[in-house]
PDB file of C-alpha atoms in Angstrom:
ATOM      1  CA  MET E   1      41.313 -29.218 -27.776  1.00 44.00           C
ATOM      2  CA  SER E   2      40.378 -32.989 -28.452  1.00 47.00           C
ATOM      3  CA  PRO E   3      38.122 -35.022 -26.065  1.00 50.00           C
ATOM      4  CA  SER E   4      41.329 -36.904 -24.977  1.00 44.00           C
ATOM      5  CA  GLY E   5      42.702 -33.529 -23.882  1.00 50.00           C
ATOM      6  CA  ALA E   6      39.559 -32.498 -21.896  1.00 56.00           C
ATOM      7  CA  SER E   7      39.223 -33.116 -18.263  1.00 61.00           C
ATOM      8  CA  SER E   8      37.134 -36.082 -17.117  1.00 66.00           C
ATOM      9  CA  SER E   9      34.393 -33.945 -15.833  1.00 66.00           C
ATOM     10  CA  ASN E  10      34.324 -31.826 -18.965  1.00 70.00           C
ATOM     11  CA  LEU E  11      34.240 -34.939 -21.159  1.00 62.00           C
ATOM     12  CA  SER E  12      31.465 -36.469 -19.073  1.00 74.00           C
ATOM     13  CA  TYR E  13      29.362 -33.314 -19.365  1.00 71.00           C
ATOM     14  CA  LEU E  14      29.875 -33.146 -23.075  1.00 77.00           C
ATOM     15  CA  GLU E  15      28.972 -36.805 -23.601  1.00 81.00           C
ATOM     16  CA  GLN E  16      25.779 -36.417 -21.685  1.00 76.00           C
ATOM     17  CA  THR E  17      24.857 -33.356 -23.929  1.00 72.00           C
ATOM     18  CA  VAL E  18      25.636 -35.398 -27.098  1.00 80.00           C
ATOM     19  CA  SER E  19      23.508 -38.340 -25.868  1.00 74.00           C
ATOM     20  CA  LEU E  20      20.619 -36.174 -25.056  1.00 70.00           C
ATOM     21  CA  LEU E  21      20.533 -34.335 -28.281  1.00 69.00           C
ATOM     22  CA  SER E  22      21.091 -37.570 -30.268  1.00 70.00           C
ATOM     23  CA  THR E  23      17.799 -38.818 -28.731  1.00 61.00           C
ATOM     24  CA  VAL E  24      16.173 -35.693 -30.270  1.00 57.00           C
ATOM     25  CA  ALA E  25      17.878 -36.400 -33.627  1.00 60.00           C
ATOM     26  CA  ALA E  26      16.158 -39.795 -33.651  1.00 56.00           C
ATOM     27  CA  TYR E  27      12.922 -37.831 -33.343  1.00 49.00           C
ATOM     28  CA  MET E  28      13.914 -35.734 -36.183  1.00 48.00           C
ATOM     29  CA  ARG E  29      14.521 -38.813 -38.283  1.00 51.00           C
ATOM     30  CA  LEU E  30      11.099 -40.346 -37.733  1.00 44.00           C
ATOM     31  CA  PRO E  31       9.428 -38.975 -40.818  1.00 43.00           C
ATOM     32  CA  ALA E  32      12.248 -40.302 -42.965  1.00 43.00           C
ATOM     33  CA  LEU E  33      12.003 -43.806 -41.448  1.00 39.00           C
ATOM     34  CA  ALA E  34       8.149 -43.889 -41.394  1.00 42.00           C
ATOM     35  CA  SER E  35       6.235 -46.038 -43.808  1.00 40.00           C
ATOM     36  CA  THR E  36       4.938 -44.377 -46.982  1.00 47.00           C
ATOM     37  CA  GLY E  37       1.396 -44.081 -45.559  1.00 53.00           C
ATOM     38  CA  VAL E  38       2.521 -42.345 -42.400  1.00 50.00           C
ATOM     39  CA  ALA E  39       4.925 -40.202 -44.360  1.00 53.00           C
ATOM     40  CA  ALA E  40       2.258 -39.194 -46.611  1.00 56.00           C
ATOM     41  CA  VAL E  41       0.230 -37.989 -43.781  1.00 60.00           C
ATOM     42  CA  LEU E  42       3.223 -35.972 -42.548  1.00 58.00           C
ATOM     43  CA  THR E  43       3.609 -34.492 -45.869  1.00 59.00           C
ATOM     44  CA  THR E  44       0.070 -33.058 -45.957  1.00 62.00           C
ATOM     45  CA  LEU E  45       0.780 -31.448 -42.542  1.00 66.00           C
ATOM     46  CA  LEU E  46       3.861 -29.875 -43.982  1.00 67.00           C
ATOM     47  CA  TYR E  47       2.344 -26.624 -44.470  1.00 66.00           C
ATOM     48  CA  PHE E  48      -0.086 -26.423 -41.613  1.00 71.00           C
ATOM     49  CA  LYS E  49       2.160 -27.996 -38.934  1.00 79.00           C
ATOM     50  CA  GLN E  50       5.669 -27.243 -40.223  1.00 84.00           C
ATOM     51  CA  LYS E  51       6.496 -24.991 -37.267  1.00 90.00           C
ATOM     52  CA  ALA E  52       5.981 -27.904 -34.937  1.00 88.00           C
ATOM     53  CA  LEU E  53       8.283 -30.078 -37.143  1.00 85.00           C
ATOM     54  CA  ILE E  54      11.041 -27.317 -37.586  1.00 90.00           C
ATOM     55  CA  TYR E  55      11.003 -26.032 -34.085  1.00 95.00           C
ATOM     56  CA  PRO E  56      10.376 -29.041 -31.756  1.00 93.00           C
ATOM     57  CA  SER E  57      11.052 -26.841 -28.603  1.00 96.00           C
ATOM     58  CA  HIS E  58       9.286 -29.414 -26.473  1.00 94.00           C
ATOM     59  CA  MET E  59      12.047 -31.837 -27.112  1.00 93.00           C
ATOM     60  CA  PRO E  60      13.437 -33.515 -25.160  1.00 92.00           C
ATOM     61  CA  PRO E  61      10.445 -33.657 -22.715  1.00 92.00           C
ATOM     62  CA  ASN E  62      10.188 -30.849 -20.223  1.00 94.00           C
ATOM     63  CA  ALA E  63      12.659 -28.845 -22.314  1.00 96.00           C
ATOM     64  CA  ARG E  64      10.250 -25.813 -21.825  1.00 97.00           C
ATOM     65  CA  THR E  65      10.461 -25.938 -18.110  1.00 96.00           C
ATOM     66  CA  ASN E  66      13.562 -27.835 -17.030  1.00 97.00           C
ATOM     67  CA  VAL E  67      16.526 -25.651 -18.037  1.00 98.00           C
ATOM     68  CA  PRO E  68      19.964 -26.674 -16.631  1.00 97.00           C
ATOM     69  CA  ARG E  69      21.739 -23.748 -14.705  1.00 98.00           C
ATOM     70  CA  PRO E  70      25.439 -22.947 -15.188  1.00 98.00           C
ATOM     71  CA  SER E  71      26.041 -23.678 -11.437  1.00 97.00           C
ATOM     72  CA  GLN E  72      25.173 -27.288 -12.194  1.00 96.00           C
ATOM     73  CA  PHE E  73      28.300 -27.512 -14.374  1.00 95.00           C
ATOM     74  CA  GLY E  74      30.718 -25.978 -11.916  1.00 94.00           C
ATOM     75  CA  ILE E  75      30.378 -22.518 -13.564  1.00 96.00           C
ATOM     76  CA  LYS E  76      30.550 -19.750 -10.953  1.00 95.00           C
ATOM     77  CA  ASP E  77      30.776 -16.320 -12.696  1.00 97.00           C
ATOM     78  CA  PHE E  78      27.644 -15.917 -14.699  1.00 98.00           C
ATOM     79  CA  GLU E  79      24.381 -13.924 -14.899  1.00 98.00           C
ATOM     80  CA  GLU E  80      20.874 -15.264 -15.674  1.00 98.00           C
ATOM     81  CA  LEU E  81      19.082 -12.557 -17.730  1.00 98.00           C
ATOM     82  CA  VAL E  82      15.723 -11.814 -19.169  1.00 98.00           C
ATOM     83  CA  ILE E  83      15.877  -9.579 -22.192  1.00 98.00           C
ATOM     84  CA  PRO E  84      12.926  -7.814 -23.850  1.00 98.00           C
ATOM     85  CA  THR E  85      12.309  -7.807 -27.583  1.00 98.00           C
ATOM     86  CA  ASN E  86      10.751  -4.980 -29.509  1.00 98.00           C
ATOM     87  CA  ASP E  87       7.546  -7.052 -30.223  1.00 98.00           C
ATOM     88  CA  GLY E  88       6.837  -7.648 -26.454  1.00 98.00           C
ATOM     89  CA  GLU E  89       8.617 -11.111 -25.954  1.00 98.00           C
ATOM     90  CA  LYS E  90      10.955 -11.920 -22.994  1.00 98.00           C
ATOM     91  CA  LEU E  91      14.074 -13.951 -23.834  1.00 98.00           C
ATOM     92  CA  SER E  92      15.917 -15.893 -21.127  1.00 98.00           C
ATOM     93  CA  ALA E  93      19.785 -15.853 -21.573  1.00 98.00           C
ATOM     94  CA  PHE E  94      23.000 -16.736 -19.802  1.00 98.00           C
ATOM     95  CA  TYR E  95      26.082 -14.446 -19.771  1.00 98.00           C
ATOM     96  CA  ILE E  96      29.071 -16.425 -18.700  1.00 98.00           C
ATOM     97  CA  ARG E  97      32.372 -14.696 -17.907  1.00 97.00           C
ATOM     98  CA  GLY E  98      35.772 -16.148 -18.736  1.00 96.00           C
ATOM     99  CA  PRO E  99      38.893 -15.665 -16.558  1.00 94.00           C
ATOM    100  CA  LYS E 100      39.353 -12.163 -15.591  1.00 90.00           C
ATOM    101  CA  GLY E 101      42.600 -10.603 -17.220  1.00 88.00           C
ATOM    102  CA  GLY E 102      43.031 -13.684 -19.375  1.00 83.00           C
ATOM    103  CA  ARG E 103      43.656 -14.087 -22.975  1.00 88.00           C
ATOM    104  CA  ASN E 104      40.464 -13.259 -24.925  1.00 94.00           C
ATOM    105  CA  SER E 105      38.842 -11.651 -21.934  1.00 95.00           C
ATOM    106  CA  LYS E 106      37.628  -8.937 -24.314  1.00 96.00           C
ATOM    107  CA  CYS E 107      36.004 -11.371 -26.530  1.00 97.00           C
ATOM    108  CA  THR E 108      32.492 -12.748 -26.290  1.00 98.00           C
ATOM    109  CA  ILE E 109      31.083 -15.656 -28.266  1.00 98.00           C
ATOM    110  CA  LEU E 110      27.292 -15.322 -28.955  1.00 98.00           C
ATOM    111  CA  MET E 111      25.902 -18.842 -29.151  1.00 98.00           C
ATOM    112  CA  PHE E 112      22.857 -19.839 -31.110  1.00 98.00           C
ATOM    113  CA  HIS E 113      21.711 -23.564 -30.630  1.00 98.00           C
ATOM    114  CA  GLY E 114      19.995 -26.080 -32.830  1.00 96.00           C
ATOM    115  CA  ASN E 115      16.273 -26.573 -33.326  1.00 95.00           C
ATOM    116  CA  ALA E 116      15.685 -28.713 -30.126  1.00 94.00           C
ATOM    117  CA  GLY E 117      16.417 -28.490 -26.416  1.00 95.00           C
ATOM    118  CA  ASN E 118      17.459 -25.383 -24.748  1.00 97.00           C
ATOM    119  CA  ILE E 119      20.509 -23.170 -23.725  1.00 98.00           C
ATOM    120  CA  GLY E 120      20.998 -25.215 -20.546  1.00 98.00           C
ATOM    121  CA  HIS E 121      21.554 -28.407 -22.718  1.00 96.00           C
ATOM    122  CA  ARG E 122      24.505 -26.645 -24.319  1.00 97.00           C
ATOM    123  CA  LEU E 123      26.258 -25.460 -21.132  1.00 97.00           C
ATOM    124  CA  PRO E 124      29.034 -28.178 -21.417  1.00 96.00           C
ATOM    125  CA  ILE E 125      30.045 -26.671 -24.681  1.00 97.00           C
ATOM    126  CA  ALA E 126      29.988 -23.225 -23.206  1.00 97.00           C
ATOM    127  CA  ARG E 127      32.194 -24.374 -20.367  1.00 96.00           C
ATOM    128  CA  LEU E 128      34.850 -25.686 -22.669  1.00 95.00           C
ATOM    129  CA  LEU E 129      34.868 -22.594 -24.730  1.00 96.00           C
ATOM    130  CA  ILE E 130      35.516 -20.632 -21.600  1.00 96.00           C
ATOM    131  CA  ASN E 131      38.070 -22.896 -20.038  1.00 92.00           C
ATOM    132  CA  TYR E 132      40.132 -23.450 -23.049  1.00 91.00           C
ATOM    133  CA  ILE E 133      39.773 -20.343 -25.072  1.00 95.00           C
ATOM    134  CA  GLY E 134      39.379 -17.929 -22.128  1.00 95.00           C
ATOM    135  CA  CYS E 135      36.363 -15.930 -23.903  1.00 97.00           C
ATOM    136  CA  ASN E 136      33.089 -14.917 -22.406  1.00 98.00           C
ATOM    137  CA  VAL E 137      29.963 -16.622 -23.653  1.00 98.00           C
ATOM    138  CA  PHE E 138      26.446 -15.319 -24.200  1.00 98.00           C
ATOM    139  CA  MET E 139      23.715 -17.821 -24.640  1.00 98.00           C
ATOM    140  CA  LEU E 140      20.463 -16.717 -26.059  1.00 98.00           C
ATOM    141  CA  GLU E 141      17.064 -18.628 -25.628  1.00 98.00           C
ATOM    142  CA  TYR E 142      14.837 -18.155 -28.766  1.00 98.00           C
ATOM    143  CA  ARG E 143      11.325 -17.327 -28.270  1.00 98.00           C
ATOM    144  CA  GLY E 144       9.130 -20.387 -27.563  1.00 98.00           C
ATOM    145  CA  TYR E 145      12.008 -22.309 -26.175  1.00 98.00           C
ATOM    146  CA  GLY E 146      13.132 -22.889 -22.653  1.00 98.00           C
ATOM    147  CA  LEU E 147      11.897 -20.205 -20.474  1.00 98.00           C
ATOM    148  CA  SER E 148      11.516 -17.569 -23.096  1.00 98.00           C
ATOM    149  CA  THR E 149       7.990 -16.525 -23.949  1.00 98.00           C
ATOM    150  CA  GLY E 150       6.317 -16.600 -27.411  1.00 98.00           C
ATOM    151  CA  GLU E 151       6.253 -19.037 -30.250  1.00 98.00           C
ATOM    152  CA  PRO E 152       9.127 -19.579 -32.551  1.00 98.00           C
ATOM    153  CA  ASP E 153       9.131 -18.870 -36.293  1.00 97.00           C
ATOM    154  CA  GLU E 154      11.779 -17.420 -38.705  1.00 98.00           C
ATOM    155  CA  LYS E 155      10.818 -13.864 -38.305  1.00 98.00           C
ATOM    156  CA  GLY E 156      10.612 -13.879 -34.627  1.00 98.00           C
ATOM    157  CA  ILE E 157      13.986 -15.803 -34.102  1.00 98.00           C
ATOM    158  CA  THR E 158      15.644 -13.400 -36.417  1.00 98.00           C
ATOM    159  CA  LEU E 159      14.498 -10.646 -34.222  1.00 98.00           C
ATOM    160  CA  ASP E 160      15.667 -12.402 -31.276  1.00 98.00           C
ATOM    161  CA  ALA E 161      19.170 -12.781 -32.580  1.00 98.00           C
ATOM    162  CA  GLN E 162      19.146  -9.012 -33.334  1.00 98.00           C
ATOM    163  CA  THR E 163      18.117  -8.392 -29.802  1.00 98.00           C
ATOM    164  CA  ALA E 164      20.918 -10.424 -28.337  1.00 98.00           C
ATOM    165  CA  LEU E 165      23.421  -8.536 -30.499  1.00 98.00           C
ATOM    166  CA  ASP E 166      21.963  -5.219 -29.517  1.00 98.00           C
ATOM    167  CA  TYR E 167      22.092  -6.167 -25.999  1.00 98.00           C
ATOM    168  CA  LEU E 168      25.836  -6.948 -26.071  1.00 98.00           C
ATOM    169  CA  ARG E 169      26.606  -3.849 -28.025  1.00 97.00           C
ATOM    170  CA  ASN E 170      24.805  -1.602 -25.478  1.00 97.00           C
ATOM    171  CA  ARG E 171      25.954  -3.385 -22.383  1.00 97.00           C
ATOM    172  CA  ALA E 172      28.733  -1.446 -20.638  1.00 97.00           C
ATOM    173  CA  GLU E 173      30.789  -4.597 -19.924  1.00 97.00           C
ATOM    174  CA  THR E 174      30.610  -5.914 -23.452  1.00 97.00           C
ATOM    175  CA  SER E 175      30.195  -2.802 -25.525  1.00 97.00           C
ATOM    176  CA  SER E 176      33.861  -2.772 -26.676  1.00 96.00           C
ATOM    177  CA  HIS E 177      34.335  -6.568 -26.841  1.00 97.00           C
ATOM    178  CA  LYS E 178      35.076  -8.329 -30.087  1.00 97.00           C
ATOM    179  CA  LEU E 179      32.140 -10.500 -30.961  1.00 98.00           C
ATOM    180  CA  ILE E 180      32.206 -13.971 -32.513  1.00 98.00           C
ATOM    181  CA  ILE E 181      28.876 -15.432 -33.676  1.00 98.00           C
ATOM    182  CA  TYR E 182      28.648 -19.292 -33.312  1.00 98.00           C
ATOM    183  CA  GLY E 183      25.567 -21.264 -34.579  1.00 98.00           C
ATOM    184  CA  GLN E 184      25.024 -24.987 -34.595  1.00 98.00           C
ATOM    185  CA  SER E 185      22.503 -26.530 -37.262  1.00 97.00           C
ATOM    186  CA  LEU E 186      19.364 -24.042 -37.113  1.00 97.00           C
ATOM    187  CA  GLY E 187      21.610 -21.672 -35.062  1.00 98.00           C
ATOM    188  CA  GLY E 188      23.944 -21.496 -38.186  1.00 98.00           C
ATOM    189  CA  ALA E 189      21.103 -20.265 -40.214  1.00 98.00           C
ATOM    190  CA  VAL E 190      20.319 -17.582 -37.585  1.00 98.00           C
ATOM    191  CA  SER E 191      23.864 -16.611 -37.373  1.00 98.00           C
ATOM    192  CA  ILE E 192      24.342 -16.172 -41.099  1.00 98.00           C
ATOM    193  CA  LYS E 193      21.321 -13.770 -41.251  1.00 98.00           C
ATOM    194  CA  LEU E 194      22.607 -11.870 -38.315  1.00 98.00           C
ATOM    195  CA  VAL E 195      26.126 -11.435 -39.473  1.00 98.00           C
ATOM    196  CA  ALA E 196      25.011 -10.414 -43.067  1.00 98.00           C
ATOM    197  CA  LYS E 197      22.989  -7.535 -41.625  1.00 98.00           C
ATOM    198  CA  ASN E 198      25.547  -6.421 -39.054  1.00 98.00           C
ATOM    199  CA  GLN E 199      28.969  -7.157 -40.592  1.00 97.00           C
ATOM    200  CA  HIS E 200      29.670  -3.407 -41.325  1.00 94.00           C
ATOM    201  CA  ALA E 201      29.585  -2.287 -37.606  1.00 89.00           C
ATOM    202  CA  GLY E 202      33.015  -3.631 -37.048  1.00 84.00           C
ATOM    203  CA  ASN E 203      32.758  -5.483 -33.775  1.00 95.00           C
ATOM    204  CA  ILE E 204      31.739  -8.911 -35.273  1.00 98.00           C
ATOM    205  CA  VAL E 205      35.070 -10.342 -36.061  1.00 98.00           C
ATOM    206  CA  GLY E 206      34.127 -14.004 -36.853  1.00 98.00           C
ATOM    207  CA  LEU E 207      31.533 -16.466 -37.599  1.00 98.00           C
ATOM    208  CA  ILE E 208      31.557 -20.236 -36.717  1.00 99.00           C
ATOM    209  CA  LEU E 209      29.172 -22.487 -38.402  1.00 98.00           C
ATOM    210  CA  GLU E 210      28.577 -26.156 -37.440  1.00 98.00           C
ATOM    211  CA  ASN E 211      26.372 -28.633 -39.324  1.00 98.00           C
ATOM    212  CA  THR E 212      24.017 -26.059 -40.817  1.00 98.00           C
ATOM    213  CA  PHE E 213      21.952 -26.368 -43.984  1.00 98.00           C
ATOM    214  CA  LEU E 214      21.647 -24.544 -47.322  1.00 98.00           C
ATOM    215  CA  SER E 215      18.032 -23.682 -46.717  1.00 97.00           C
ATOM    216  CA  MET E 216      15.087 -25.367 -44.967  1.00 94.00           C
ATOM    217  CA  ARG E 217      13.597 -26.049 -48.422  1.00 92.00           C
ATOM    218  CA  SER E 218      16.766 -27.737 -49.476  1.00 95.00           C
ATOM    219  CA  LEU E 219      16.763 -29.887 -46.181  1.00 92.00           C
ATOM    220  CA  ILE E 220      13.210 -31.124 -46.488  1.00 84.00           C
ATOM    221  CA  PRO E 221      14.037 -33.994 -48.971  1.00 85.00           C
ATOM    222  CA  SER E 222      16.548 -35.359 -46.532  1.00 84.00           C
ATOM    223  CA  VAL E 223      14.461 -35.234 -43.509  1.00 81.00           C
ATOM    224  CA  ILE E 224      10.956 -35.998 -45.086  1.00 74.00           C
ATOM    225  CA  PRO E 225      11.753 -37.705 -48.446  1.00 73.00           C
ATOM    226  CA  PRO E 226       8.138 -37.921 -49.578  1.00 67.00           C
ATOM    227  CA  ALA E 227       7.828 -34.279 -49.281  1.00 68.00           C
ATOM    228  CA  LYS E 228      10.492 -33.392 -51.745  1.00 70.00           C
ATOM    229  CA  TYR E 229       8.037 -32.225 -54.496  1.00 66.00           C
ATOM    230  CA  LEU E 230       6.171 -30.019 -51.973  1.00 74.00           C
ATOM    231  CA  THR E 231       9.202 -27.843 -50.798  1.00 82.00           C
ATOM    232  CA  MET E 232       7.624 -24.702 -51.844  1.00 82.00           C
ATOM    233  CA  LEU E 233       5.024 -25.157 -49.298  1.00 80.00           C
ATOM    234  CA  CYS E 234       7.672 -24.480 -46.509  1.00 87.00           C
ATOM    235  CA  HIS E 235       7.271 -20.874 -45.458  1.00 90.00           C
ATOM    236  CA  GLN E 236      10.080 -21.187 -42.897  1.00 94.00           C
ATOM    237  CA  VAL E 237      12.703 -20.757 -45.443  1.00 96.00           C
ATOM    238  CA  TRP E 238      16.007 -19.746 -43.731  1.00 98.00           C
ATOM    239  CA  PRO E 239      17.783 -19.191 -47.216  1.00 98.00           C
ATOM    240  CA  SER E 240      21.363 -19.319 -46.109  1.00 98.00           C
ATOM    241  CA  GLU E 241      22.649 -20.220 -49.473  1.00 98.00           C
ATOM    242  CA  SER E 242      21.594 -16.864 -50.886  1.00 98.00           C
ATOM    243  CA  ILE E 243      22.571 -14.813 -47.768  1.00 98.00           C
ATOM    244  CA  LEU E 244      25.876 -16.312 -47.059  1.00 98.00           C
ATOM    245  CA  PRO E 245      27.592 -14.661 -50.164  1.00 98.00           C
ATOM    246  CA  THR E 246      26.637 -11.268 -49.046  1.00 98.00           C
ATOM    247  CA  ILE E 247      29.004 -11.727 -45.963  1.00 98.00           C
ATOM    248  CA  THR E 248      32.147 -10.126 -47.372  1.00 98.00           C
ATOM    249  CA  GLU E 249      33.965  -8.600 -44.265  1.00 96.00           C
ATOM    250  CA  VAL E 250      33.750 -11.517 -41.574  1.00 98.00           C
ATOM    251  CA  PRO E 251      36.084 -14.543 -41.339  1.00 98.00           C
ATOM    252  CA  ILE E 252      34.100 -17.821 -41.324  1.00 98.00           C
ATOM    253  CA  LEU E 253      35.068 -21.175 -39.825  1.00 98.00           C
ATOM    254  CA  PHE E 254      33.054 -24.165 -41.262  1.00 98.00           C
ATOM    255  CA  LEU E 255      32.947 -27.191 -38.844  1.00 98.00           C
ATOM    256  CA  SER E 256      31.371 -30.219 -40.651  1.00 98.00           C
ATOM    257  CA  GLY E 257      30.671 -33.542 -39.311  1.00 98.00           C
ATOM    258  CA  LEU E 258      30.886 -35.967 -42.252  1.00 98.00           C
ATOM    259  CA  GLN E 259      28.567 -38.464 -40.747  1.00 97.00           C
ATOM    260  CA  ASP E 260      25.704 -36.162 -40.126  1.00 96.00           C
ATOM    261  CA  GLU E 261      22.580 -37.937 -40.345  1.00 94.00           C
ATOM    262  CA  ILE E 262      20.336 -34.943 -40.296  1.00 94.00           C
ATOM    263  CA  VAL E 263      21.861 -32.290 -42.528  1.00 96.00           C
ATOM    264  CA  PRO E 264      23.803 -33.772 -45.450  1.00 97.00           C
ATOM    265  CA  PRO E 265      27.473 -32.785 -45.214  1.00 98.00           C
ATOM    266  CA  SER E 266      27.120 -31.579 -48.858  1.00 98.00           C
ATOM    267  CA  HIS E 267      25.121 -28.652 -47.583  1.00 98.00           C
ATOM    268  CA  MET E 268      27.990 -27.408 -45.533  1.00 98.00           C
ATOM    269  CA  ARG E 269      30.586 -28.021 -48.498  1.00 98.00           C
ATOM    270  CA  ARG E 270      28.402 -25.989 -50.717  1.00 98.00           C
ATOM    271  CA  LEU E 271      27.995 -23.144 -48.178  1.00 98.00           C
ATOM    272  CA  TYR E 272      31.859 -23.136 -47.981  1.00 98.00           C
ATOM    273  CA  GLU E 273      32.168 -22.988 -51.728  1.00 98.00           C
ATOM    274  CA  LEU E 274      29.470 -20.181 -51.846  1.00 98.00           C
ATOM    275  CA  ALA E 275      31.257 -18.071 -49.203  1.00 98.00           C
ATOM    276  CA  THR E 276      32.947 -14.953 -50.706  1.00 98.00           C
ATOM    277  CA  THR E 277      34.668 -13.646 -47.649  1.00 98.00           C
ATOM    278  CA  PRO E 278      38.363 -13.305 -47.912  1.00 96.00           C
ATOM    279  CA  THR E 279      39.084 -15.715 -44.936  1.00 98.00           C
ATOM    280  CA  LYS E 280      37.207 -19.003 -44.833  1.00 98.00           C
ATOM    281  CA  ILE E 281      38.396 -22.167 -43.175  1.00 98.00           C
ATOM    282  CA  TRP E 282      37.105 -25.698 -43.738  1.00 98.00           C
ATOM    283  CA  LYS E 283      37.407 -28.159 -40.955  1.00 98.00           C
ATOM    284  CA  PRO E 284      35.987 -31.671 -41.673  1.00 98.00           C
ATOM    285  CA  LEU E 285      35.237 -33.863 -38.712  1.00 98.00           C
ATOM    286  CA  PRO E 286      35.422 -37.381 -40.237  1.00 97.00           C
ATOM    287  CA  GLY E 287      33.581 -39.195 -37.361  1.00 97.00           C
ATOM    288  CA  GLY E 288      31.091 -36.422 -36.308  1.00 97.00           C
ATOM    289  CA  ASP E 289      27.375 -36.761 -36.779  1.00 96.00           C
ATOM    290  CA  HIS E 290      24.824 -34.022 -36.319  1.00 95.00           C
ATOM    291  CA  ASN E 291      25.386 -33.798 -32.477  1.00 93.00           C
ATOM    292  CA  SER E 292      28.596 -35.622 -31.749  1.00 95.00           C
ATOM    293  CA  SER E 293      30.958 -33.301 -33.751  1.00 96.00           C
ATOM    294  CA  VAL E 294      31.795 -31.520 -30.554  1.00 95.00           C
ATOM    295  CA  LEU E 295      33.451 -34.720 -29.464  1.00 95.00           C
ATOM    296  CA  GLU E 296      35.646 -35.049 -32.423  1.00 96.00           C
ATOM    297  CA  GLU E 297      39.384 -34.507 -32.172  1.00 94.00           C
ATOM    298  CA  GLY E 298      40.519 -31.054 -33.110  1.00 95.00           C
ATOM    299  CA  TYR E 299      37.052 -29.471 -32.620  1.00 97.00           C
ATOM    300  CA  PHE E 300      37.908 -26.980 -29.866  1.00 96.00           C
ATOM    301  CA  GLU E 301      41.429 -26.614 -31.076  1.00 96.00           C
ATOM    302  CA  GLU E 302      40.124 -25.340 -34.310  1.00 98.00           C
ATOM    303  CA  ILE E 303      37.827 -22.847 -32.649  1.00 98.00           C
ATOM    304  CA  SER E 304      40.569 -21.682 -30.380  1.00 96.00           C
ATOM    305  CA  GLU E 305      43.063 -21.113 -33.225  1.00 97.00           C
ATOM    306  CA  PHE E 306      40.227 -19.256 -35.062  1.00 98.00           C
ATOM    307  CA  VAL E 307      39.349 -17.027 -32.251  1.00 97.00           C
ATOM    308  CA  SER E 308      43.107 -16.203 -31.724  1.00 96.00           C
ATOM    309  CA  ASN E 309      43.579 -15.337 -35.352  1.00 96.00           C
ATOM    310  CA  VAL E 310      40.459 -13.136 -35.650  1.00 97.00           C
ATOM    311  CA  ALA E 311      40.169 -11.569 -32.147  1.00 94.00           C
ATOM    312  CA  GLY E 312      43.746 -11.703 -30.892  1.00 79.00           C
ATOM    313  CA  ASP E 313      44.919 -12.808 -27.459  1.00 54.00           C
ATOM    314  CA  GLU E 314      44.038  -9.706 -25.508  1.00 48.00           C
ATOM    315  CA  LYS E 315      44.218  -8.958 -21.859  1.00 45.00           C
ATOM    316  CA  SER E 316      42.088  -6.577 -19.981  1.00 41.00           C
TER     317      SER E 316
END
């Protein structure tokens, strides 16, 4: 579905989301635009303050306390959940049901968002997935984001993703569902790790990646150029380039905004080339930047076709 095919309300909500997240993207580019002196200071902070740089969960302002609810976007059939992790954190989540008895009603998309904002900011995307594709959507909030407890780091967020998948597998309503893992930016790295570990269980039928990176160390030179010689100081690695080739059983859709100003599009192309799964699909979005790719023509159409091919149009 292209933006021109979306209802005016859907498009308005989506444009608001893109505008909000683009403001955050400007924050992410500040180190790259800073003077050499300021950037040098940022470089010295790379090791000690890198979690704050990589996981700006406080952006936009009030993102830790102000979480939009599904009802604000006209979504009626949903649950607001709190899910415990094995290490004692409590994760907030939304489970949103698609049309009962419709196509893909036995399919659930597990969404992992980028490194800023919260799950409420991505509700317009979830709404379009539900209305256009007819699937269910599960949106997990990472630790230290939104209303979830804790502090974010690679180990913890990896556990959070596994917690979400286990929840869906053990929940009576979704235990028999076909699952599609969908990650944007940082969420793509989260998704790659999760699918690689769980691909043999059989119920993960697809992986969707949008504007994600080869690894955090590979990304640093683009975001903080003066730190390019200090990448080994980065302990939040997210090594997607080495993990992705181990996914051999799950089809992958690559959605790449060719105007991405945060993650160089070459990262996505290289990930596509590294993928060894028998089914991999490359969808370039010529005008899409890091956050506006969802507005590009063909974005939701490509996801819909992918879901239909890997999950089938089933009725309950």
